[in-house]
Short mmCIF file of C-alpha atoms in Angstrom, two decimals:
data_model
loop_
_atom_site.label_atom_id
_atom_site.label_comp_id
_atom_site.label_asym_id
_atom_site.label_seq_id
_atom_site.Cartn_x
_atom_site.Cartn_y
_atom_site.Cartn_z
CA MET D 1 111.26 83.57 105.65
CA LYS D 2 109.83 85.04 102.47
CA ALA D 3 106.12 85.56 101.89
CA LEU D 4 104.24 86.66 98.78
CA ILE D 5 100.85 88.30 99.24
CA SER D 6 98.82 88.34 96.01
CA VAL D 7 95.95 90.82 96.29
CA ASP D 8 92.87 90.90 94.07
CA MET D 9 89.98 93.31 94.61
CA GLU D 10 86.63 91.59 94.10
CA GLY D 11 86.95 89.62 97.34
CA ILE D 12 87.73 92.58 99.61
CA SER D 13 85.26 93.23 102.44
CA GLY D 14 82.63 95.83 101.57
CA ILE D 15 83.12 95.52 97.80
CA VAL D 16 80.17 94.13 95.82
CA HIS D 17 79.99 96.04 92.52
CA SER D 18 82.21 96.81 89.53
CA SER D 19 81.86 100.53 90.26
CA GLU D 20 84.20 99.84 93.18
CA THR D 21 86.78 97.85 91.18
CA ASN D 22 86.90 99.67 87.83
CA PRO D 23 89.24 102.69 87.47
CA GLU D 24 86.72 104.36 85.18
CA ARG D 25 83.86 104.19 87.69
CA TYR D 26 82.88 106.63 90.39
CA ASP D 27 83.54 104.50 93.50
CA TYR D 28 86.93 103.09 92.53
CA GLN D 29 89.00 105.28 94.86
CA ARG D 30 87.04 103.96 97.83
CA GLY D 31 87.66 100.42 96.63
CA ARG D 32 91.41 101.10 96.45
CA GLU D 33 91.44 102.30 100.03
CA LEU D 34 89.57 99.22 101.25
CA MET D 35 91.94 96.98 99.31
CA THR D 36 95.05 98.69 100.70
CA ALA D 37 93.83 98.57 104.29
CA GLU D 38 93.01 94.85 104.03
CA THR D 39 96.44 94.18 102.57
CA ASN D 40 98.05 96.01 105.48
CA ALA D 41 96.21 93.76 107.92
CA VAL D 42 97.67 90.67 106.24
CA ILE D 43 101.17 92.17 106.17
CA ALA D 44 100.86 92.87 109.88
CA GLY D 45 99.75 89.30 110.55
CA VAL D 46 102.67 87.83 108.64
CA LEU D 47 105.09 90.01 110.59
CA ASP D 48 103.39 89.21 113.90
CA ALA D 49 104.34 85.58 113.27
CA GLU D 50 107.69 86.24 111.59
CA PRO D 51 109.03 89.71 112.54
CA THR D 52 112.03 89.45 110.19
CA ALA D 53 110.09 88.12 107.20
CA ASP D 54 110.68 89.49 103.71
CA VAL D 55 107.16 90.42 102.59
CA LEU D 56 106.43 91.06 98.93
CA VAL D 57 102.98 92.26 97.84
CA ALA D 58 101.77 91.65 94.28
CA ASP D 59 98.99 94.00 93.17
CA ALA D 60 96.89 91.45 91.26
CA HIS D 61 93.74 93.22 90.08
CA GLY D 62 93.04 94.59 86.61
CA THR D 63 95.76 97.09 85.77
CA PHE D 64 97.90 95.87 88.68
CA ARG D 65 98.04 99.52 89.78
CA ASN D 66 95.34 99.63 92.45
CA LEU D 67 97.03 99.48 95.84
CA LEU D 68 97.98 102.90 97.17
CA PRO D 69 101.79 102.77 97.60
CA GLU D 70 101.91 105.66 100.05
CA GLN D 71 99.36 103.96 102.33
CA LEU D 72 100.89 100.48 102.18
CA ASP D 73 102.76 99.18 105.25
CA ARG D 74 106.32 100.35 104.72
CA ARG D 75 107.72 97.02 105.92
CA ALA D 76 106.56 95.36 102.68
CA ARG D 77 107.69 95.80 99.09
CA LEU D 78 105.15 96.26 96.30
CA VAL D 79 105.07 94.75 92.81
CA ARG D 80 102.80 96.80 90.54
CA GLY D 81 102.19 97.29 86.82
CA LYS D 82 102.02 94.98 83.82
CA PRO D 83 102.89 93.00 81.74
CA ARG D 84 105.11 90.97 84.02
CA ALA D 85 106.24 87.41 84.60
CA LEU D 86 103.77 85.21 86.53
CA ASN D 87 101.05 87.85 86.34
CA MET D 88 99.11 87.78 89.65
CA LEU D 89 102.01 85.95 91.29
CA ALA D 90 104.83 88.30 90.27
CA GLY D 91 107.70 87.97 92.72
CA LEU D 92 107.02 84.32 93.51
CA ASP D 93 110.03 82.00 93.25
CA GLU D 94 111.42 78.78 94.69
CA GLU D 95 112.76 80.70 97.68
CA THR D 96 109.27 81.78 98.75
CA ASP D 97 108.07 80.00 101.88
CA ALA D 98 104.38 80.90 101.75
CA ALA D 99 101.84 82.52 99.43
CA LEU D 100 98.75 84.32 100.72
CA PHE D 101 95.82 85.15 98.42
CA VAL D 102 93.80 88.18 99.54
CA GLY D 103 90.56 89.49 98.04
CA TYR D 104 90.13 86.58 95.63
CA HIS D 105 86.85 85.58 93.95
CA VAL D 106 85.18 82.38 92.77
CA ARG D 107 85.68 81.13 89.20
CA ALA D 108 83.44 81.85 86.23
CA GLY D 109 80.26 79.81 86.21
CA GLU D 110 80.23 79.22 89.97
CA GLY D 111 78.28 80.96 92.64
CA PRO D 112 76.53 82.82 93.84
CA GLY D 113 79.81 84.68 93.98
CA VAL D 114 80.58 88.38 94.08
CA LEU D 115 81.93 89.51 90.69
CA ALA D 116 82.73 85.91 89.73
CA HIS D 117 84.93 85.44 86.65
CA THR D 118 88.14 83.80 85.44
CA MET D 119 90.80 86.33 84.42
CA ASN D 120 88.37 88.31 82.26
CA GLY D 121 84.89 88.09 80.84
CA GLU D 122 86.16 86.33 77.71
CA ILE D 123 87.36 83.19 79.53
CA LEU D 124 84.32 81.01 80.18
CA ASP D 125 86.12 78.05 81.73
CA VAL D 126 89.57 76.50 82.10
CA ARG D 127 89.98 72.76 82.59
CA VAL D 128 93.34 71.37 83.64
CA ALA D 129 93.56 67.58 83.51
CA GLY D 130 89.78 67.61 83.31
CA ARG D 131 89.31 69.75 86.43
CA CYS D 132 87.70 73.20 86.24
CA LEU D 133 90.00 75.84 87.71
CA GLY D 134 89.57 79.56 88.21
CA GLU D 135 92.13 82.09 89.34
CA ILE D 136 92.34 80.44 92.77
CA GLY D 137 93.22 77.02 91.38
CA LEU D 138 95.36 78.22 88.49
CA ASN D 139 97.48 80.42 90.77
CA ALA D 140 97.66 77.86 93.58
CA ALA D 141 98.91 75.24 91.11
CA MET D 142 101.56 77.66 89.80
CA ALA D 143 102.71 78.27 93.35
CA GLY D 144 102.76 74.51 93.83
CA HIS D 145 104.82 74.09 90.68
CA LEU D 146 107.50 76.14 92.44
CA GLY D 147 107.02 74.21 95.68
CA VAL D 148 105.24 77.05 97.47
CA PRO D 149 102.15 76.38 99.61
CA VAL D 150 99.17 78.72 99.56
CA VAL D 151 98.55 79.09 103.28
CA LEU D 152 95.72 81.63 103.33
CA LEU D 153 92.89 82.83 101.12
CA SER D 154 90.30 85.53 101.76
CA GLY D 155 87.22 86.50 99.78
CA ASP D 156 83.52 85.72 99.86
CA ASP D 157 82.20 82.40 101.13
CA ALA D 158 82.14 80.91 97.62
CA ALA D 159 85.81 81.74 97.03
CA CYS D 160 86.74 80.25 100.40
CA ALA D 161 84.83 77.06 99.57
CA GLU D 162 86.63 76.80 96.23
CA ALA D 163 90.00 77.15 97.98
CA ALA D 164 89.08 74.63 100.69
CA ALA D 165 88.19 72.04 98.05
CA LEU D 166 91.64 72.43 96.50
CA ILE D 167 93.76 72.90 99.64
CA PRO D 168 91.81 71.73 102.70
CA GLU D 169 94.67 72.57 105.06
CA ALA D 170 94.85 76.25 104.04
CA VAL D 171 93.35 78.93 106.28
CA THR D 172 90.34 80.65 104.69
CA VAL D 173 88.78 83.92 105.80
CA PRO D 174 85.30 84.66 104.42
CA VAL D 175 84.82 88.43 104.70
CA LYS D 176 81.37 88.41 103.08
CA GLU D 177 78.53 86.05 102.18
CA ALA D 178 77.65 86.25 98.51
CA LEU D 179 74.00 86.80 97.64
CA GLY D 180 74.64 87.18 93.92
CA MET D 181 76.99 88.68 91.36
CA ALA D 182 76.70 92.16 92.85
CA ALA D 183 75.28 91.62 96.35
CA ALA D 184 76.60 90.28 99.64
CA VAL D 185 76.27 90.36 103.39
CA THR D 186 79.66 91.81 104.33
CA LEU D 187 81.66 92.17 107.51
CA HIS D 188 82.55 95.65 108.68
CA PRO D 189 85.96 96.38 107.09
CA GLU D 190 87.63 96.78 110.48
CA GLU D 191 86.28 93.42 111.67
CA ALA D 192 87.50 91.80 108.46
CA ARG D 193 90.96 93.30 108.99
CA ASP D 194 91.14 92.02 112.55
CA ARG D 195 90.24 88.51 111.40
CA LEU D 196 92.72 88.66 108.55
CA ARG D 197 95.58 89.75 110.78
CA ARG D 198 95.00 86.87 113.17
CA ALA D 199 94.49 84.37 110.34
CA ALA D 200 97.64 85.47 108.48
CA ALA D 201 99.74 85.00 111.60
CA ASP D 202 98.23 81.55 112.16
CA ALA D 203 98.65 80.51 108.52
CA VAL D 204 102.29 81.57 108.34
CA SER D 205 103.04 79.84 111.63
CA ARG D 206 101.62 76.59 110.21
CA ARG D 207 103.12 76.90 106.73
CA THR D 208 105.13 73.68 107.00
CA GLU D 209 101.92 71.74 107.69
CA ILE D 210 100.15 72.97 104.53
CA PRO D 211 100.98 71.08 101.30
CA SER D 212 101.44 72.82 98.00
CA LEU D 213 99.09 72.08 95.11
CA ALA D 214 101.39 70.39 92.62
CA LEU D 215 100.33 69.08 89.20
CA THR D 216 103.09 66.87 87.83
CA GLY D 217 103.94 65.59 84.37
CA PRO D 218 102.48 66.68 81.02
CA VAL D 219 99.29 68.70 81.47
CA ASP D 220 96.21 68.63 79.22
CA VAL D 221 94.37 71.96 79.12
CA GLU D 222 91.06 73.05 77.60
CA VAL D 223 89.94 76.68 77.55
CA ASP D 224 86.43 77.82 76.64
CA LEU D 225 86.49 81.26 74.99
CA ALA D 226 83.59 83.62 74.46
CA SER D 227 84.79 85.20 71.20
CA PRO D 228 85.34 83.39 67.87
CA HIS D 229 88.00 86.02 67.13
CA THR D 230 89.98 84.93 70.18
CA ILE D 231 89.74 81.31 69.06
CA ASP D 232 91.12 82.30 65.65
CA LEU D 233 94.06 84.04 67.35
CA ALA D 234 94.63 81.18 69.78
CA THR D 235 95.06 78.62 67.02
CA LEU D 236 98.04 80.63 65.70
CA ILE D 237 99.98 79.44 68.76
CA PRO D 238 101.91 76.23 67.98
CA GLY D 239 100.30 73.29 69.72
CA VAL D 240 96.95 75.00 70.34
CA SER D 241 94.01 73.61 68.36
CA ARG D 242 90.26 73.83 68.16
CA THR D 243 88.29 70.97 69.62
CA ALA D 244 84.89 69.63 68.66
CA GLY D 245 83.36 72.18 70.99
CA ALA D 246 82.63 75.41 69.15
CA ARG D 247 84.17 77.59 71.87
CA THR D 248 87.03 75.39 73.04
CA VAL D 249 90.74 75.32 72.31
CA ALA D 250 93.08 72.70 73.73
CA PHE D 251 96.77 72.01 74.18
CA THR D 252 99.15 69.74 76.07
CA ALA D 253 102.02 71.34 77.96
CA PRO D 254 105.14 69.50 79.15
CA ASP D 255 104.64 70.84 82.69
CA TYR D 256 102.28 73.07 84.62
CA GLY D 257 104.55 76.12 84.49
CA THR D 258 104.35 76.09 80.69
CA ALA D 259 100.59 75.49 80.82
CA TYR D 260 100.12 78.46 83.15
CA ARG D 261 101.98 80.82 80.85
CA LEU D 262 99.95 79.66 77.83
CA ILE D 263 96.71 80.22 79.74
CA LEU D 264 97.88 83.76 80.58
CA LEU D 265 98.64 84.34 76.90
CA LEU D 266 95.15 83.16 75.90
CA ALA D 267 93.67 85.58 78.44
CA GLN D 268 95.65 88.43 76.88
CA LEU D 269 94.59 87.44 73.36
CA ALA D 270 90.98 87.58 74.56
CA THR D 271 91.35 91.34 75.10
CA ILE D 272 92.23 91.97 71.41
CA ARG D 273 89.33 93.13 69.27
CA PRO D 274 89.07 92.63 65.48
CA ALA D 275 90.68 95.40 63.45
#
């Protein structure tokens, strides 16, 4: 079987502050080590259940160059760097049997949630067919578009609740209880890793019982953007228009795969500053 492990950083046990997730801050190296160790626990769990599995790990935080390659379990392959197709899900395809989301966080506007946001600070909300989705929902739906179930998610309690509302059958592992944007009651990292290893093995073993999150047919999308400059850029894309809301752009995509790629493009446009 083939498994894709998509690893973000904000939902890793022990991490509560941007100083631990930002390459320019003093505590980032420690955050990288925690992230890599937690990833190794999930790899081990997958291989406990399926010893011959092909395990691909997608570094899915910020620069996509956070996991320490030399410390990663050598039985897995690592996808790192950007830009790349499918962004946080690079390596996912129709042949993938299960996706596992590790270290994920709750969407912008929800909480309390540790370091809650959606893609970046410029995306205020994304609504797909009228439903608010953050990175958990957007990525789970992309996996579902390819017929791949998300069988496990770890992060704080808010992220796990968001995942459970979308995919009740998926295994969730709360490694910390959010007290606010930069505060949590967190498990000891070794305890979190033990729980993740057991949960990953269980989730992979039950993968055929967990449905994928599929959104069929044409998809209506609205994206609330923080910057007027980003809205100006967004409306240069054919089919994207302003709505009555001052911060909102909207479009209709023929299928969710197309919608997902357009949302990723809007997130990239949001990083461009006026000349």
